[in-house]
């Protein structure tokens, strides 16, 4: 299993990275988390013979703006998108005129599935829980090939993130802040907070991502986030654009 970080920024693109998008390649599936501008790189990595699943955490623009280029994936025959059930109609509206090429005109057959908190068995076992953010946001825990991958982005530290992360082989978690913030209205986290969560949840490896573009202005600062987290949870790395790790 391989994980490639196509975009690691939150909010907007910079020279340090594109907005958030993560590709998990298993023997049977292409699994994508969020669709920021980094998604344009899929053509470089995707095995078009596998079923492709896209999980969208929420509809903030930095997590869906890459959907504008779905028409460029001409080799992709089918795409299943999973999104919070209350967002289905809003997503359909965005994937239409006058915003972008409508779903019906895409070269790819796109099916949007509404989901909510709970346990699912198809297309593979996965768990969904609500996270702590200013707008409804979902976190995901997938089980495949004997591994557990947890994805939490955007969120502050919360009980559901801990539950999703229990004994995870890989926790992919946002690290928008450089330092812990007293105002948690928007729901984001700092490296130290995520590291403490990883210790508590018994995570095997932590990968920090979704670095706020206005704070993490350089790749050096993104790497610094991992160093801060490593003081609490040693097996931490910072995701950088186009980085691939083996699970």
PDB file of N, CA and C in Angstrom, residues 33-81:
ATOM      1  N   UNK A  33      -8.496  11.199  -0.462  1.00  0.00           N
ATOM      2  CA  UNK A  33      -9.072  12.014   0.596  1.00  0.00           C
ATOM      3  C   UNK A  33      -8.969  13.483   0.198  1.00  0.00           C
ATOM      4  N   UNK A  34     -10.108  14.109   0.034  1.00  0.00           N
ATOM      5  CA  UNK A  34     -10.256  15.526  -0.307  1.00  0.00           C
ATOM      6  C   UNK A  34      -9.726  15.846  -1.697  1.00  0.00           C
ATOM      7  N   UNK A  35     -10.207  16.972  -2.221  1.00  0.00           N
ATOM      8  CA  UNK A  35      -9.981  17.292  -3.637  1.00  0.00           C
ATOM      9  C   UNK A  35      -9.548  18.737  -3.811  1.00  0.00           C
ATOM     10  N   UNK A  36      -8.498  19.122  -3.066  1.00  0.00           N
ATOM     11  CA  UNK A  36      -7.896  20.428  -3.299  1.00  0.00           C
ATOM     12  C   UNK A  36      -7.145  20.444  -4.616  1.00  0.00           C
ATOM     13  N   UNK A  37      -6.410  21.518  -4.868  1.00  0.00           N
ATOM     14  CA  UNK A  37      -5.740  21.667  -6.162  1.00  0.00           C
ATOM     15  C   UNK A  37      -4.685  20.600  -6.435  1.00  0.00           C
ATOM     16  N   UNK A  38      -4.202  19.935  -5.388  1.00  0.00           N
ATOM     17  CA  UNK A  38      -3.235  18.863  -5.598  1.00  0.00           C
ATOM     18  C   UNK A  38      -3.777  17.712  -6.418  1.00  0.00           C
ATOM     19  N   UNK A  39      -5.092  17.634  -6.554  1.00  0.00           N
ATOM     20  CA  UNK A  39      -5.698  16.507  -7.270  1.00  0.00           C
ATOM     21  C   UNK A  39      -5.297  16.481  -8.750  1.00  0.00           C
ATOM     22  N   UNK A  40      -4.837  17.601  -9.288  1.00  0.00           N
ATOM     23  CA  UNK A  40      -4.476  17.616 -10.705  1.00  0.00           C
ATOM     24  C   UNK A  40      -3.346  16.636 -11.020  1.00  0.00           C
ATOM     25  N   UNK A  41      -2.584  16.241 -10.000  1.00  0.00           N
ATOM     26  CA  UNK A  41      -1.450  15.337 -10.208  1.00  0.00           C
ATOM     27  C   UNK A  41      -1.868  13.876 -10.342  1.00  0.00           C
ATOM     28  N   UNK A  42      -3.156  13.586 -10.182  1.00  0.00           N
ATOM     29  CA  UNK A  42      -3.608  12.196 -10.210  1.00  0.00           C
ATOM     30  C   UNK A  42      -3.184  11.459 -11.469  1.00  0.00           C
ATOM     31  N   UNK A  43      -3.185  12.150 -12.591  1.00  0.00           N
ATOM     32  CA  UNK A  43      -2.816  11.485 -13.843  1.00  0.00           C
ATOM     33  C   UNK A  43      -1.406  10.911 -13.804  1.00  0.00           C
ATOM     34  N   UNK A  44      -0.553  11.444 -12.922  1.00  0.00           N
ATOM     35  CA  UNK A  44       0.815  10.946 -12.805  1.00  0.00           C
ATOM     36  C   UNK A  44       0.890   9.632 -12.010  1.00  0.00           C
ATOM     37  N   UNK A  45      -0.115   9.400 -11.160  1.00  0.00           N
ATOM     38  CA  UNK A  45      -0.027   8.308 -10.195  1.00  0.00           C
ATOM     39  C   UNK A  45      -1.097   7.234 -10.350  1.00  0.00           C
ATOM     40  N   UNK A  46      -2.234   7.583 -10.893  1.00  0.00           N
ATOM     41  CA  UNK A  46      -3.399   6.718 -10.805  1.00  0.00           C
ATOM     42  C   UNK A  46      -3.292   5.483 -11.691  1.00  0.00           C
ATOM     43  N   UNK A  47      -3.651   4.333 -11.120  1.00  0.00           N
ATOM     44  CA  UNK A  47      -3.853   3.120 -11.890  1.00  0.00           C
ATOM     45  C   UNK A  47      -5.326   3.124 -12.318  1.00  0.00           C
ATOM     46  N   UNK A  48      -5.567   3.411 -13.570  1.00  0.00           N
ATOM     47  CA  UNK A  48      -6.933   3.631 -14.046  1.00  0.00           C
ATOM     48  C   UNK A  48      -7.748   2.348 -14.161  1.00  0.00           C
ATOM     49  N   UNK A  49      -7.120   1.209 -13.896  1.00  0.00           N
ATOM     50  CA  UNK A  49      -7.842  -0.064 -13.932  1.00  0.00           C
ATOM     51  C   UNK A  49      -8.506  -0.405 -12.605  1.00  0.00           C
ATOM     52  N   UNK A  50      -8.207   0.374 -11.562  1.00  0.00           N
ATOM     53  CA  UNK A  50      -8.793   0.122 -10.242  1.00  0.00           C
ATOM     54  C   UNK A  50      -9.998   1.023  -9.992  1.00  0.00           C
ATOM     55  N   UNK A  51     -10.973   0.541  -9.197  1.00  0.00           N
ATOM     56  CA  UNK A  51     -12.053   1.429  -8.752  1.00  0.00           C
ATOM     57  C   UNK A  51     -11.473   2.599  -7.966  1.00  0.00           C
ATOM     58  N   UNK A  52     -12.018   3.792  -8.177  1.00  0.00           N
ATOM     59  CA  UNK A  52     -11.503   5.000  -7.537  1.00  0.00           C
ATOM     60  C   UNK A  52     -12.569   5.614  -6.643  1.00  0.00           C
ATOM     61  N   UNK A  53     -12.202   5.821  -5.381  1.00  0.00           N
ATOM     62  CA  UNK A  53     -13.106   6.331  -4.356  1.00  0.00           C
ATOM     63  C   UNK A  53     -12.562   7.656  -3.851  1.00  0.00           C
ATOM     64  N   UNK A  54     -13.423   8.666  -3.763  1.00  0.00           N
ATOM     65  CA  UNK A  54     -13.041   9.969  -3.225  1.00  0.00           C
ATOM     66  C   UNK A  54     -13.878  10.269  -1.984  1.00  0.00           C
ATOM     67  N   UNK A  55     -13.217  10.432  -0.844  1.00  0.00           N
ATOM     68  CA  UNK A  55     -13.872  10.859   0.386  1.00  0.00           C
ATOM     69  C   UNK A  55     -13.656  12.359   0.559  1.00  0.00           C
ATOM     70  N   UNK A  56     -14.743  13.095   0.710  1.00  0.00           N
ATOM     71  CA  UNK A  56     -14.658  14.541   0.940  1.00  0.00           C
ATOM     72  C   UNK A  56     -15.034  14.832   2.381  1.00  0.00           C
ATOM     73  N   UNK A  57     -14.128  15.474   3.103  1.00  0.00           N
ATOM     74  CA  UNK A  57     -14.368  15.734   4.522  1.00  0.00           C
ATOM     75  C   UNK A  57     -15.440  16.794   4.732  1.00  0.00           C
ATOM     76  N   UNK A  58     -15.431  17.832   3.915  1.00  0.00           N
ATOM     77  CA  UNK A  58     -16.421  18.915   4.002  1.00  0.00           C
ATOM     78  C   UNK A  58     -16.280  19.778   2.757  1.00  0.00           C
ATOM     79  N   UNK A  59     -17.107  20.819   2.669  1.00  0.00           N
ATOM     80  CA  UNK A  59     -17.173  21.569   1.421  1.00  0.00           C
ATOM     81  C   UNK A  59     -16.451  22.905   1.445  1.00  0.00           C
ATOM     82  N   UNK A  60     -15.552  23.131   2.389  1.00  0.00           N
ATOM     83  CA  UNK A  60     -14.739  24.343   2.291  1.00  0.00           C
ATOM     84  C   UNK A  60     -13.939  24.289   0.993  1.00  0.00           C
ATOM     85  N   UNK A  61     -13.787  25.444   0.362  1.00  0.00           N
ATOM     86  CA  UNK A  61     -13.274  25.501  -1.005  1.00  0.00           C
ATOM     87  C   UNK A  61     -11.913  24.833  -1.165  1.00  0.00           C
ATOM     88  N   UNK A  62     -11.039  24.962  -0.168  1.00  0.00           N
ATOM     89  CA  UNK A  62      -9.710  24.369  -0.321  1.00  0.00           C
ATOM     90  C   UNK A  62      -9.734  22.843  -0.352  1.00  0.00           C
ATOM     91  N   UNK A  63     -10.883  22.260  -0.021  1.00  0.00           N
ATOM     92  CA  UNK A  63     -11.012  20.799  -0.031  1.00  0.00           C
ATOM     93  C   UNK A  63     -11.754  20.273  -1.262  1.00  0.00           C
ATOM     94  N   UNK A  64     -12.290  21.181  -2.064  1.00  0.00           N
ATOM     95  CA  UNK A  64     -13.064  20.725  -3.226  1.00  0.00           C
ATOM     96  C   UNK A  64     -12.732  21.467  -4.519  1.00  0.00           C
ATOM     97  N   UNK A  65     -11.854  22.480  -4.459  1.00  0.00           N
ATOM     98  CA  UNK A  65     -11.631  23.298  -5.648  1.00  0.00           C
ATOM     99  C   UNK A  65     -11.045  22.501  -6.804  1.00  0.00           C
ATOM    100  N   UNK A  66     -10.353  21.405  -6.513  1.00  0.00           N
ATOM    101  CA  UNK A  66      -9.788  20.588  -7.576  1.00  0.00           C
ATOM    102  C   UNK A  66     -10.819  19.849  -8.403  1.00  0.00           C
ATOM    103  N   UNK A  67     -12.056  19.759  -7.902  1.00  0.00           N
ATOM    104  CA  UNK A  67     -13.110  19.087  -8.668  1.00  0.00           C
ATOM    105  C   UNK A  67     -13.399  19.815  -9.978  1.00  0.00           C
ATOM    106  N   UNK A  68     -12.959  21.045 -10.063  1.00  0.00           N
ATOM    107  CA  UNK A  68     -13.130  21.819 -11.285  1.00  0.00           C
ATOM    108  C   UNK A  68     -12.465  21.151 -12.485  1.00  0.00           C
ATOM    109  N   UNK A  69     -11.450  20.300 -12.237  1.00  0.00           N
ATOM    110  CA  UNK A  69     -10.716  19.699 -13.360  1.00  0.00           C
ATOM    111  C   UNK A  69     -11.031  18.222 -13.551  1.00  0.00           C
ATOM    112  N   UNK A  70     -12.162  17.764 -13.047  1.00  0.00           N
ATOM    113  CA  UNK A  70     -12.524  16.351 -13.252  1.00  0.00           C
ATOM    114  C   UNK A  70     -12.536  15.976 -14.726  1.00  0.00           C
ATOM    115  N   UNK A  71     -12.828  16.929 -15.566  1.00  0.00           N
ATOM    116  CA  UNK A  71     -12.872  16.658 -17.006  1.00  0.00           C
ATOM    117  C   UNK A  71     -11.530  16.280 -17.597  1.00  0.00           C
ATOM    118  N   UNK A  72     -10.437  16.509 -16.855  1.00  0.00           N
ATOM    119  CA  UNK A  72      -9.108  16.194 -17.378  1.00  0.00           C
ATOM    120  C   UNK A  72      -8.731  14.727 -17.187  1.00  0.00           C
ATOM    121  N   UNK A  73      -9.525  14.002 -16.385  1.00  0.00           N
ATOM    122  CA  UNK A  73      -9.210  12.601 -16.111  1.00  0.00           C
ATOM    123  C   UNK A  73      -9.938  11.695 -17.098  1.00  0.00           C
ATOM    124  N   UNK A  74      -9.571  11.821 -18.357  1.00  0.00           N
ATOM    125  CA  UNK A  74     -10.300  11.122 -19.419  1.00  0.00           C
ATOM    126  C   UNK A  74     -10.126   9.611 -19.355  1.00  0.00           C
ATOM    127  N   UNK A  75      -9.039   9.135 -18.709  1.00  0.00           N
ATOM    128  CA  UNK A  75      -8.798   7.695 -18.618  1.00  0.00           C
ATOM    129  C   UNK A  75      -9.561   7.051 -17.461  1.00  0.00           C
ATOM    130  N   UNK A  76     -10.133   7.880 -16.608  1.00  0.00           N
ATOM    131  CA  UNK A  76     -10.851   7.364 -15.444  1.00  0.00           C
ATOM    132  C   UNK A  76     -12.300   7.093 -15.826  1.00  0.00           C
ATOM    133  N   UNK A  77     -12.689   5.827 -15.833  1.00  0.00           N
ATOM    134  CA  UNK A  77     -14.029   5.477 -16.305  1.00  0.00           C
ATOM    135  C   UNK A  77     -15.110   5.748 -15.257  1.00  0.00           C
ATOM    136  N   UNK A  78     -14.751   5.640 -13.958  1.00  0.00           N
ATOM    137  CA  UNK A  78     -15.763   5.760 -12.913  1.00  0.00           C
ATOM    138  C   UNK A  78     -15.144   6.349 -11.653  1.00  0.00           C
ATOM    139  N   UNK A  79     -15.892   7.238 -11.004  1.00  0.00           N
ATOM    140  CA  UNK A  79     -15.461   7.845  -9.749  1.00  0.00           C
ATOM    141  C   UNK A  79     -16.643   7.869  -8.783  1.00  0.00           C
ATOM    142  N   UNK A  80     -16.455   7.263  -7.607  1.00  0.00           N
ATOM    143  CA  UNK A  80     -17.476   7.305  -6.560  1.00  0.00           C
ATOM    144  C   UNK A  80     -17.049   8.308  -5.493  1.00  0.00           C
ATOM    145  N   UNK A  81     -17.892   9.312  -5.265  1.00  0.00           N
ATOM    146  CA  UNK A  81     -17.605  10.361  -4.295  1.00  0.00           C
ATOM    147  C   UNK A  81     -18.477  10.153  -3.065  1.00  0.00           C
TER     148      UNK A  81
END
